[in-house]
Short mmCIF file of C-alpha atoms in Angstrom, two decimals:
data_model
loop_
_atom_site.label_atom_id
_atom_site.label_comp_id
_atom_site.label_asym_id
_atom_site.label_seq_id
_atom_site.Cartn_x
_atom_site.Cartn_y
_atom_site.Cartn_z
CA MET P 1260 -18.30 -188.28 53.10
CA ARG P 1261 -17.49 -189.27 56.90
CA PRO P 1262 -17.81 -193.02 56.27
CA GLN P 1263 -15.11 -192.68 53.64
CA ILE P 1264 -12.78 -190.83 56.06
CA LYS P 1265 -13.24 -193.56 58.52
CA ILE P 1266 -12.30 -196.23 56.29
CA SER P 1267 -9.11 -194.39 55.20
CA LEU P 1268 -7.90 -193.94 58.73
CA THR P 1269 -8.65 -197.56 59.44
CA ILE P 1270 -6.65 -198.49 56.41
CA LEU P 1271 -3.54 -196.41 57.67
CA PHE P 1272 -3.78 -198.29 61.02
CA SER P 1273 -4.04 -201.59 59.37
CA ILE P 1274 -0.99 -200.97 57.17
CA TYR P 1275 1.20 -200.17 60.11
CA LEU P 1276 0.00 -203.34 62.11
CA GLY P 1277 0.62 -205.34 58.96
CA ALA P 1278 4.10 -204.13 58.74
CA ALA P 1279 4.86 -205.03 62.39
CA ALA P 1280 3.56 -208.41 61.70
CA GLY P 1281 5.83 -208.87 58.56
CA MET P 1282 8.65 -207.82 60.45
CA ALA P 1283 8.24 -210.42 63.20
CA SER P 1284 7.76 -213.09 60.69
CA ALA P 1285 11.02 -212.10 58.86
CA GLU P 1286 12.92 -212.53 62.02
CA GLU P 1287 12.12 -216.27 61.96
CA GLY P 1288 15.22 -218.30 61.33
CA ALA P 1289 17.47 -215.25 61.51
CA LEU P 1290 20.28 -214.44 63.89
CA SER P 1291 19.38 -212.30 66.83
CA LEU P 1292 22.39 -210.14 67.65
CA SER P 1293 22.62 -208.00 70.84
CA MET P 1294 25.11 -205.13 70.95
CA LYS P 1295 27.04 -206.85 73.75
CA ASP P 1296 27.50 -209.94 71.86
CA ALA P 1297 28.48 -208.00 68.61
CA ILE P 1298 31.27 -206.26 70.59
CA LYS P 1299 32.41 -209.48 72.22
CA ARG P 1300 32.57 -211.33 68.92
CA ALA P 1301 34.52 -208.37 67.28
CA ALA P 1302 36.91 -208.21 70.10
CA GLU P 1303 37.63 -211.99 69.98
CA ASN P 1304 37.26 -212.74 66.23
CA ASN P 1305 37.91 -209.49 64.12
CA LEU P 1306 41.03 -210.18 61.91
CA ASP P 1307 42.41 -206.49 62.04
CA VAL P 1308 42.40 -206.78 65.81
CA LYS P 1309 44.15 -210.09 65.77
CA ILE P 1310 46.69 -208.79 63.35
CA GLU P 1311 47.53 -205.82 65.66
CA LEU P 1312 47.96 -208.03 68.72
CA TYR P 1313 51.01 -209.81 67.10
CA ASN P 1314 52.97 -206.44 67.33
CA PRO P 1315 53.28 -206.47 71.06
CA ALA P 1316 54.00 -210.33 70.98
CA ILE P 1317 56.80 -209.53 68.42
CA ALA P 1318 57.89 -206.67 70.80
CA GLU P 1319 58.21 -209.15 73.68
CA ALA P 1320 60.39 -211.25 71.48
CA ASP P 1321 62.60 -208.24 70.80
CA ILE P 1322 62.77 -207.59 74.60
CA ARG P 1323 63.94 -211.00 75.37
CA ARG P 1324 66.48 -210.90 72.35
CA ASN P 1325 68.11 -207.90 73.75
CA ALA P 1326 68.18 -209.34 77.09
CA GLY P 1327 70.38 -212.01 75.72
CA ILE P 1328 73.42 -209.59 76.32
CA TYR P 1329 73.23 -210.94 80.04
CA ASP P 1330 73.44 -214.72 78.80
CA THR P 1331 76.70 -216.32 80.01
CA LEU P 1332 78.95 -217.03 77.05
CA LEU P 1333 80.65 -220.43 77.13
CA ASN P 1334 83.75 -221.01 74.98
CA ALA P 1335 85.92 -223.98 74.29
CA LEU P 1336 88.84 -224.73 72.12
CA VAL P 1337 90.56 -227.95 71.06
CA ASN P 1338 93.34 -227.46 68.68
CA TYR P 1339 96.28 -229.91 67.42
CA ASN P 1340 99.34 -228.61 65.42
CA ASN P 1341 102.23 -230.51 63.76
CA SER P 1342 105.05 -228.89 62.05
CA THR P 1343 108.31 -229.82 60.55
CA THR P 1344 110.53 -226.78 59.70
CA LYS P 1345 114.18 -225.44 59.51
CA PRO P 1346 115.13 -223.83 62.64
CA SER P 1347 116.11 -219.99 62.70
CA ASN P 1348 118.69 -220.63 65.51
CA VAL P 1349 120.36 -224.06 65.63
CA VAL P 1350 122.23 -223.14 68.91
CA ILE P 1351 118.87 -223.15 70.64
CA THR P 1352 117.21 -226.16 69.06
CA GLY P 1353 120.32 -228.24 68.55
CA THR P 1354 119.05 -229.85 65.56
CA ASP P 1355 118.93 -229.02 61.82
CA ILE P 1356 115.21 -229.86 61.43
CA THR P 1357 112.77 -228.74 63.88
CA LYS P 1358 109.71 -231.18 64.56
CA GLN P 1359 107.13 -229.84 66.88
CA GLN P 1360 103.66 -230.89 68.10
CA SER P 1361 101.26 -229.17 70.22
CA PHE P 1362 97.72 -229.97 71.59
CA GLU P 1363 95.62 -227.27 73.03
CA PHE P 1364 92.34 -227.58 75.00
CA ASN P 1365 90.81 -224.48 76.61
CA ALA P 1366 87.65 -223.85 78.29
CA GLY P 1367 86.07 -220.52 79.62
CA VAL P 1368 83.05 -218.44 80.38
CA SER P 1369 82.47 -214.79 80.28
CA GLN P 1370 79.68 -212.60 81.64
CA LEU P 1371 78.47 -209.13 81.02
CA ILE P 1372 77.61 -207.22 84.09
CA PRO P 1373 75.21 -204.33 84.53
CA THR P 1374 77.81 -201.65 84.78
CA GLY P 1375 78.93 -202.44 81.30
CA GLY P 1376 81.96 -204.44 82.15
CA THR P 1377 82.85 -208.09 81.22
CA VAL P 1378 84.16 -210.77 83.74
CA ALA P 1379 85.76 -213.82 82.29
CA ILE P 1380 87.30 -216.98 83.62
CA GLY P 1381 89.32 -219.37 81.64
CA PHE P 1382 91.18 -222.61 82.15
CA ASN P 1383 93.80 -223.06 79.39
CA ASN P 1384 96.02 -226.09 78.80
CA ILE P 1385 98.66 -226.89 76.07
CA TRP P 1386 100.95 -230.01 75.54
CA TYR P 1387 104.29 -229.25 73.73
CA ASN P 1388 106.54 -231.88 72.25
CA ASN P 1389 109.63 -231.21 70.08
CA ASN P 1390 112.84 -232.61 68.82
CA PHE P 1391 114.97 -229.89 70.51
CA ASP P 1392 118.18 -230.87 72.38
CA ALA P 1393 116.81 -231.98 75.94
CA THR P 1394 119.99 -230.55 77.60
CA ARG P 1395 119.14 -227.03 76.44
CA THR P 1396 115.50 -226.89 76.66
CA LEU P 1397 112.35 -228.73 77.63
CA THR P 1398 111.13 -231.11 74.94
CA ASN P 1399 107.91 -232.62 76.19
CA TYR P 1400 105.79 -230.70 78.78
CA TYR P 1401 102.44 -229.29 79.78
CA GLN P 1402 101.51 -225.65 80.26
CA SER P 1403 98.38 -224.69 82.17
CA ASP P 1404 96.72 -221.57 83.68
CA LEU P 1405 93.54 -220.69 85.45
CA ALA P 1406 92.80 -216.88 84.55
CA LEU P 1407 90.26 -214.42 85.76
CA SER P 1408 89.88 -211.06 84.10
CA LEU P 1409 87.77 -207.92 84.22
CA SER P 1410 87.15 -205.23 81.56
CA GLN P 1411 85.20 -202.18 82.76
CA PRO P 1412 84.46 -198.92 80.69
CA LEU P 1413 84.81 -195.83 82.95
CA LEU P 1414 83.40 -193.18 80.87
CA LYS P 1415 81.74 -194.10 77.56
CA ASN P 1416 79.35 -197.09 78.05
CA PHE P 1417 79.52 -197.05 81.73
CA GLY P 1418 76.35 -197.85 83.86
CA ARG P 1419 73.32 -199.95 83.66
CA GLU P 1420 71.33 -197.40 81.59
CA ASN P 1421 73.85 -197.67 78.79
CA THR P 1422 74.21 -201.29 79.10
CA GLU P 1423 70.57 -202.03 78.98
CA LEU P 1424 69.74 -199.41 76.31
CA ALA P 1425 68.42 -201.75 73.70
CA ILE P 1426 66.35 -203.77 76.38
CA ASN P 1427 64.68 -200.58 77.58
CA VAL P 1428 64.00 -199.26 74.12
CA ALA P 1429 62.37 -202.56 73.33
CA ARG P 1430 60.28 -202.29 76.45
CA PHE P 1431 59.15 -198.77 75.49
CA ALA P 1432 58.32 -200.20 71.94
CA LYS P 1433 56.21 -202.97 73.45
CA GLU P 1434 54.32 -200.42 75.65
CA GLY P 1435 53.69 -198.32 72.55
CA SER P 1436 52.70 -201.21 70.51
CA LEU P 1437 50.08 -202.29 73.30
CA GLU P 1438 48.72 -198.66 73.11
CA THR P 1439 48.53 -199.00 69.32
CA PHE P 1440 46.64 -202.24 69.70
CA ARG P 1441 44.34 -200.49 72.27
CA THR P 1442 43.76 -197.86 69.57
CA ARG P 1443 42.90 -200.49 66.93
CA LEU P 1444 40.49 -202.16 69.41
CA ASN P 1445 38.93 -198.81 70.19
CA ASN P 1446 38.37 -198.06 66.49
CA THR P 1447 37.02 -201.53 65.77
CA VAL P 1448 34.52 -201.49 68.73
CA SER P 1449 33.50 -197.87 67.68
CA GLN P 1450 32.97 -199.29 64.13
CA VAL P 1451 30.94 -202.23 65.31
CA LEU P 1452 28.63 -199.87 67.54
CA ASN P 1453 28.14 -197.65 64.42
CA GLU P 1454 27.47 -200.49 61.94
CA TYR P 1455 25.20 -202.02 64.56
CA PHE P 1456 22.97 -198.93 64.65
CA LYS P 1457 23.28 -198.38 61.03
CA LEU P 1458 21.89 -202.00 60.63
CA TYR P 1459 19.09 -201.01 62.82
CA SER P 1460 18.31 -197.88 60.88
CA LEU P 1461 18.40 -199.68 57.62
CA ARG P 1462 16.04 -202.30 58.86
CA GLN P 1463 13.72 -199.48 60.13
CA ASP P 1464 14.07 -197.60 56.87
CA LEU P 1465 13.15 -200.86 54.89
CA GLU P 1466 9.99 -201.29 56.97
CA VAL P 1467 8.93 -197.66 56.51
CA LYS P 1468 9.29 -198.14 52.72
CA LYS P 1469 7.23 -201.31 52.83
CA VAL P 1470 4.57 -199.30 54.65
CA SER P 1471 4.78 -196.55 52.02
CA LEU P 1472 4.37 -199.20 49.34
CA THR P 1473 1.31 -200.83 51.04
CA LEU P 1474 -0.29 -197.46 51.44
CA ALA P 1475 0.57 -196.49 47.71
CA GLN P 1476 -1.07 -199.90 46.62
CA ARG P 1477 -4.14 -199.13 48.70
CA ILE P 1478 -4.33 -195.63 47.12
CA LEU P 1479 -4.02 -197.26 43.68
CA SER P 1480 -6.74 -199.68 44.51
CA ASP P 1481 -9.01 -196.95 45.94
CA THR P 1482 -8.16 -194.71 42.87
CA GLN P 1483 -9.12 -197.25 40.41
CA GLY P 1484 -12.32 -197.83 42.06
CA ARG P 1485 -13.28 -194.15 42.15
CA VAL P 1486 -12.37 -193.73 38.50
CA LYS P 1487 -14.51 -196.64 37.56
CA ALA P 1488 -17.30 -194.94 39.53
CA GLY P 1489 -16.66 -191.77 37.53
CA VAL P 1490 -15.70 -189.80 40.67
CA LEU P 1491 -12.09 -189.25 39.49
CA PRO P 1492 -10.50 -188.85 36.07
CA ALA P 1493 -8.58 -191.61 34.54
CA MET P 1494 -5.36 -189.63 34.94
CA GLU P 1495 -5.33 -190.08 38.73
CA ILE P 1496 -4.76 -193.92 38.08
CA LEU P 1497 -1.44 -192.96 36.43
CA ASN P 1498 -0.30 -190.95 39.20
CA ALA P 1499 -1.08 -193.71 41.65
CA GLU P 1500 0.65 -196.25 39.56
CA PHE P 1501 3.77 -194.04 39.32
CA GLY P 1502 3.62 -193.78 43.07
CA VAL P 1503 3.63 -197.59 43.58
CA ALA P 1504 6.44 -198.03 41.09
CA THR P 1505 8.58 -195.38 42.74
CA ARG P 1506 8.23 -197.05 46.15
CA GLU P 1507 8.89 -200.53 44.67
CA LYS P 1508 12.21 -199.17 43.39
CA ASP P 1509 12.85 -197.69 46.92
CA ILE P 1510 12.27 -201.01 48.41
CA ILE P 1511 14.75 -202.70 46.14
CA ASP P 1512 17.38 -200.04 47.10
CA ALA P 1513 16.77 -200.34 50.78
CA GLN P 1514 16.99 -204.10 50.72
CA ARG P 1515 20.40 -204.02 48.83
CA ALA P 1516 21.70 -201.41 51.36
CA LEU P 1517 20.42 -203.79 54.17
CA ASN P 1518 22.34 -206.75 52.56
CA ASP P 1519 25.37 -204.96 52.06
CA GLU P 1520 25.45 -203.79 55.69
CA MET P 1521 24.82 -207.40 56.85
CA ASP P 1522 27.83 -208.49 54.84
CA LEU P 1523 30.01 -205.74 56.34
CA ILE P 1524 28.88 -206.86 59.84
CA ARG P 1525 29.73 -210.58 58.94
CA VAL P 1526 33.26 -209.53 57.98
CA LEU P 1527 33.75 -207.40 61.17
CA LEU P 1528 32.45 -210.15 63.59
CA GLN P 1529 33.79 -212.93 61.30
CA LEU P 1530 30.35 -214.48 61.26
CA GLN P 1531 29.78 -217.61 59.15
CA GLY P 1532 26.86 -218.29 56.87
CA ASN P 1533 24.37 -215.96 55.44
CA GLN P 1534 21.50 -215.75 58.17
CA GLU P 1535 19.61 -212.42 58.43
CA ILE P 1536 21.07 -210.41 61.26
CA ILE P 1537 18.42 -208.93 63.57
CA PRO P 1538 19.67 -206.32 65.94
CA THR P 1539 17.94 -206.90 69.28
CA ASP P 1540 19.00 -203.68 71.09
CA THR P 1541 17.51 -200.50 70.21
CA PRO P 1542 19.33 -197.12 70.23
CA THR P 1543 18.91 -195.06 73.51
CA LYS P 1544 17.10 -191.75 73.90
CA GLN P 1545 18.35 -191.13 77.33
CA GLU P 1546 20.19 -187.76 77.60
CA LEU P 1547 23.99 -188.01 78.45
CA THR P 1548 25.46 -185.06 80.14
CA VAL P 1549 29.00 -184.29 80.22
CA GLU P 1550 31.44 -181.64 81.59
CA GLU P 1551 34.03 -180.35 78.98
CA ASP P 1552 36.88 -180.01 81.65
CA GLU P 1553 36.29 -183.52 83.09
CA ALA P 1554 36.16 -184.94 79.53
CA LEU P 1555 39.44 -183.23 78.58
CA THR P 1556 41.16 -184.45 81.72
CA LEU P 1557 39.96 -187.99 81.05
CA ALA P 1558 41.02 -187.88 77.43
CA PHE P 1559 44.58 -186.63 78.30
CA ALA P 1560 44.87 -189.52 80.89
CA THR P 1561 43.56 -192.34 78.86
CA ARG P 1562 43.78 -191.88 75.07
CA PRO P 1563 45.85 -194.53 73.70
CA GLU P 1564 47.37 -192.34 71.06
CA LEU P 1565 48.79 -190.20 73.73
CA GLN P 1566 50.08 -193.08 75.72
CA THR P 1567 51.82 -194.31 72.57
CA GLN P 1568 53.53 -190.99 71.96
CA ARG P 1569 54.49 -190.80 75.60
CA ALA P 1570 56.23 -194.20 75.27
CA ASN P 1571 57.96 -193.01 72.12
CA LEU P 1572 59.15 -189.88 74.15
CA LYS P 1573 60.48 -191.82 76.96
CA SER P 1574 62.38 -194.15 74.55
CA ARG P 1575 63.86 -191.06 72.75
CA GLU P 1576 64.87 -189.21 76.04
CA LEU P 1577 66.68 -192.71 77.11
CA GLN P 1578 68.49 -192.82 73.66
CA THR P 1579 69.51 -189.15 73.92
CA ARG P 1580 71.12 -189.73 77.25
CA ALA P 1581 72.96 -192.88 76.09
CA LEU P 1582 74.25 -190.92 72.80
CA ARG P 1583 75.42 -188.00 75.02
CA ASN P 1584 77.36 -190.72 77.19
CA ARG P 1585 78.87 -191.86 73.79
CA THR P 1586 80.56 -188.62 73.22
CA LEU P 1587 82.95 -189.29 76.20
CA PRO P 1588 86.22 -190.84 75.75
CA ASP P 1589 86.57 -194.59 75.77
CA LEU P 1590 88.56 -195.09 78.88
CA THR P 1591 88.59 -198.85 79.93
CA PHE P 1592 90.07 -200.38 83.20
CA ARG P 1593 91.44 -203.86 82.73
CA THR P 1594 92.75 -206.17 85.08
CA SER P 1595 93.60 -209.98 85.17
CA VAL P 1596 95.02 -212.64 87.58
CA SER P 1597 96.17 -216.14 86.62
CA LEU P 1598 97.62 -218.99 88.33
CA THR P 1599 100.13 -220.87 85.88
CA SER P 1600 102.01 -224.08 85.86
CA LEU P 1601 104.56 -225.65 83.48
CA ASP P 1602 105.54 -229.32 84.06
CA ARG P 1603 106.42 -232.49 82.26
CA SER P 1604 103.38 -234.13 84.21
CA TYR P 1605 99.92 -232.79 83.69
CA ALA P 1606 98.93 -233.85 87.11
CA ASN P 1607 101.84 -232.09 88.79
CA GLY P 1608 101.09 -228.92 86.69
CA ILE P 1609 97.58 -228.98 88.13
CA ASN P 1610 98.91 -229.30 91.54
CA ASN P 1611 100.94 -226.20 91.00
CA ILE P 1612 98.04 -224.15 89.95
CA SER P 1613 96.13 -225.08 93.15
CA SER P 1614 99.20 -224.25 95.39
CA ALA P 1615 99.17 -220.75 93.54
CA ASP P 1616 102.92 -220.81 93.48
CA TYR P 1617 103.30 -219.06 90.18
CA PRO P 1618 100.81 -216.28 90.03
CA VAL P 1619 100.73 -213.67 87.16
CA TRP P 1620 98.56 -210.40 87.58
CA GLY P 1621 98.39 -207.04 86.00
CA LEU P 1622 96.14 -204.11 85.57
CA GLY P 1623 96.06 -201.08 83.27
CA LEU P 1624 94.04 -198.44 81.50
CA GLN P 1625 93.17 -198.11 77.86
CA LEU P 1626 92.03 -194.79 76.35
CA SER P 1627 90.80 -194.17 72.82
CA TYR P 1628 89.20 -191.10 71.43
CA PRO P 1629 88.64 -189.75 67.92
CA LEU P 1630 89.99 -186.33 67.35
CA GLY P 1631 86.98 -184.06 66.44
CA ASN P 1632 84.70 -186.93 67.51
CA ARG P 1633 82.28 -185.68 64.88
CA ALA P 1634 80.46 -189.06 64.37
CA ALA P 1635 79.28 -189.26 68.13
CA GLU P 1636 78.71 -185.58 68.50
CA ASN P 1637 76.31 -185.39 65.40
CA GLU P 1638 74.46 -188.62 66.42
CA TYR P 1639 73.78 -186.75 69.81
CA ILE P 1640 72.68 -183.58 68.05
CA GLN P 1641 70.50 -185.81 65.70
CA SER P 1642 68.97 -187.45 68.62
CA LYS P 1643 68.22 -184.09 70.48
CA LEU P 1644 66.55 -182.82 67.43
CA ALA P 1645 64.45 -186.08 67.21
CA LEU P 1646 63.66 -185.58 70.83
CA GLU P 1647 62.33 -182.12 70.31
CA GLN P 1648 60.41 -183.25 67.46
CA THR P 1649 58.76 -186.11 69.37
CA ARG P 1650 57.88 -183.39 72.14
CA THR P 1651 56.27 -181.35 69.55
CA GLN P 1652 54.34 -184.25 68.12
CA LEU P 1653 53.04 -184.97 71.57
CA LYS P 1654 51.78 -181.30 71.93
CA ALA P 1655 50.13 -181.59 68.43
CA ILE P 1656 48.26 -184.77 69.43
CA GLU P 1657 47.11 -183.20 72.69
CA THR P 1658 45.81 -180.06 70.75
CA ASN P 1659 43.88 -182.46 68.14
CA ILE P 1660 42.45 -184.55 71.12
CA ALA P 1661 41.24 -181.37 72.89
CA ASN P 1662 39.61 -180.26 69.65
CA GLU P 1663 38.10 -183.77 69.02
CA VAL P 1664 36.63 -183.87 72.57
CA ARG P 1665 35.08 -180.44 72.26
CA THR P 1666 33.70 -181.38 68.79
CA ALA P 1667 32.23 -184.51 70.16
CA ILE P 1668 30.50 -182.77 73.03
CA ARG P 1669 29.10 -180.24 70.64
CA GLY P 1670 27.91 -183.18 68.40
CA LEU P 1671 26.37 -184.98 71.33
CA ARG P 1672 24.43 -181.91 72.39
CA ALA P 1673 23.17 -180.97 68.93
CA SER P 1674 22.21 -184.68 68.12
CA PHE P 1675 20.13 -184.97 71.34
CA LYS P 1676 18.16 -181.71 70.28
CA GLN P 1677 17.47 -183.26 66.93
CA LEU P 1678 15.57 -185.93 68.68
CA GLU P 1679 12.91 -183.69 69.86
CA VAL P 1680 12.87 -181.82 66.49
CA THR P 1681 12.50 -184.91 64.36
CA ASP P 1682 9.82 -186.36 66.75
CA ARG P 1683 7.88 -183.25 66.06
CA GLY P 1684 8.50 -183.41 62.42
CA ARG P 1685 7.15 -186.86 62.24
CA ALA P 1686 4.01 -186.04 64.32
CA PHE P 1687 3.31 -182.99 61.92
CA ALA P 1688 3.91 -185.19 58.82
CA GLU P 1689 1.37 -187.80 60.14
CA GLU P 1690 -1.28 -185.14 60.96
CA ARG P 1691 -0.61 -183.63 57.47
CA LEU P 1692 -1.11 -186.92 55.63
CA ASN P 1693 -4.31 -187.69 57.60
CA ALA P 1694 -5.50 -184.20 56.52
CA PHE P 1695 -4.76 -184.88 52.85
CA ILE P 1696 -6.36 -188.03 52.80
CA LYS P 1697 -9.64 -186.43 54.11
CA LYS P 1698 -9.20 -183.79 51.53
CA ASN P 1699 -8.77 -186.48 48.76
CA GLN P 1700 -11.97 -188.16 49.87
CA ALA P 1701 -13.60 -184.75 49.67
CA GLY P 1702 -12.31 -184.19 46.33
CA LEU P 1703 -10.01 -181.25 47.45
CA ALA P 1704 -6.75 -182.97 46.83
CA THR P 1705 -5.45 -185.22 44.02
CA THR P 1706 -3.88 -188.65 44.34
CA LYS P 1707 -0.53 -187.04 43.53
CA ASP P 1708 -1.07 -184.72 46.39
CA VAL P 1709 -1.70 -187.43 48.67
CA LEU P 1710 1.41 -189.50 47.61
CA ASP P 1711 3.59 -186.38 47.78
CA VAL P 1712 2.48 -185.79 51.29
CA GLU P 1713 3.09 -189.50 52.20
CA ASN P 1714 6.52 -189.05 50.85
CA ASP P 1715 7.06 -186.21 53.20
CA LEU P 1716 5.99 -188.65 56.05
CA VAL P 1717 8.56 -191.17 54.86
CA THR P 1718 11.19 -188.49 54.84
CA ALA P 1719 10.20 -187.44 58.38
CA GLN P 1720 10.29 -190.97 59.57
CA ASN P 1721 13.79 -191.44 58.13
CA ASN P 1722 14.98 -188.34 59.78
CA GLN P 1723 13.62 -189.43 63.04
CA ILE P 1724 15.56 -192.89 62.67
CA ARG P 1725 18.70 -191.12 61.57
CA ALA P 1726 18.49 -188.60 64.38
CA LEU P 1727 18.11 -191.57 66.97
CA VAL P 1728 21.12 -193.27 65.28
CA ASP P 1729 23.17 -190.16 65.05
CA TYR P 1730 22.72 -189.42 68.73
CA ASN P 1731 23.86 -193.01 69.77
CA ASN P 1732 26.83 -192.61 67.35
CA SER P 1733 27.55 -189.15 69.05
CA ILE P 1734 27.65 -190.94 72.42
CA THR P 1735 30.33 -193.66 70.92
CA ARG P 1736 32.25 -190.74 69.44
CA LEU P 1737 32.41 -188.93 72.82
CA TRP P 1738 33.57 -192.19 74.63
CA LEU P 1739 36.18 -192.84 71.85
CA THR P 1740 37.62 -189.37 71.98
CA THR P 1741 37.77 -189.39 75.84
CA GLY P 1742 39.32 -192.91 75.91
CA GLN P 1743 36.51 -194.43 77.75
CA LEU P 1744 35.03 -196.69 75.04
CA LEU P 1745 36.66 -200.05 76.17
CA ASP P 1746 35.97 -199.44 79.80
CA LYS P 1747 32.23 -198.49 79.03
CA GLN P 1748 31.91 -201.84 77.14
CA GLY P 1749 33.71 -203.88 79.85
CA ILE P 1750 36.84 -204.71 77.78
CA LYS P 1751 40.16 -205.00 79.40
CA VAL P 1752 43.61 -204.91 77.56
CA ASP P 1753 46.77 -206.14 79.30
CA GLU P 1754 49.93 -207.42 78.01
CA LYS P 1755 49.10 -211.05 78.97
CA GLN P 1756 47.14 -211.31 75.69
CA ALA P 1757 50.17 -210.72 73.71
CA ASP P 1758 52.40 -212.70 75.92
CA SER P 1759 50.30 -215.74 75.34
CA LEU P 1760 50.91 -215.40 71.58
CA TYR P 1761 54.74 -215.28 72.42
CA ASP P 1762 54.50 -218.37 74.48
CA GLU P 1763 52.53 -220.23 71.87
CA ALA P 1764 55.37 -219.39 69.38
CA ARG P 1765 57.89 -220.83 71.78
CA ARG P 1766 56.47 -224.16 71.93
#
């Protein structure tokens, strides 16, 4: 009986060695993919990441569009009029039919200033020609003026903050969109890590099932020989054949799951072709220790979702202050000064302007205020309510993040403990299978018993693989919840990435 047991144990070891050799040959012509390379490819090529990066670039365009309020406005006018009319007062015109011509050519610039006021300078010229009685009035002359004016709000819309409201809101929007991009990148990197380890586990699962099939085939062959020798009843062959068929189905299912996973990774990384993907990095078993208070502090400081909401809060606070200002009366200070001329000669008129002999100036205040002011008051109230809503949303996000961090820490610790448990489970299952093989050789266990115990070993091996992958996924989840994931992978995010898209669009 002892020689039979020795042969059976030798068979087991040869099966495992054969599976390892088969795995090595399967890697020929495949794409060997490291975890670092997978993350790099995803960060550079993933379509969802690229799509999200356009939002900060669009926000940059919005900032510059709103900054256009400070663009100097140039205006120019050329206008000619010719009229023939009946005069309303013949005494003034000295004629029954009035014929008039005028040619106007004006130019000027205006500029918004940070206080909310507008400064303008204009150079206006007009030539008049008519058929009036020359003894009573001028009939052919030029009128010119050089004017400088200022219009400045004193209450409503006064100050840089109110003037640049749209610019600053757009800046906060870009800040938030960058953090949203960081969130998308975080989630993508997390998904890549999880799928990478899942690919590892599926390949391991396939190899385990191949080993199981090989063992079942050996058991079938051994059973057929023993039935032929009259040691076992023919019924045992059916049990062995059923075990082989079951394991063949398991391999088909495992291969399909592996192919599906490789397709998913190709989409995530935008890989071309249909090469087999072989993960070259194995999951770690090294224990990661973490303090809850430190993890919470880090999460509150770095989580992009919080940064996005904080940018929204700053934007809402700014808008609320601006809307409060808009409940004030609209009181505007206006002043202007101009140098004028009127002469039959255009050149003489210009000289008169330069000599400043005919100045005209003025100043004044203009007040407007709607009685009741319900529109402005309720816009302000609406903004205050939205501000409180945003603050409450921020608190809710902080609460959820704290819960996510604590859950991630518990998951990390539990999954690490599972490593030792599943290692022991596999060792026990291997010993149990060896024992049942010996019992089978001694006639104390049926073929079905051996196959059932071998199934238990397969389950134990899969549990061990899943525990290892779950532990590594728990590490990824912890880094994701504390906002460390990108830093841990050496990925930096800054607005230059989005600005480069904006610069390309400008070309």
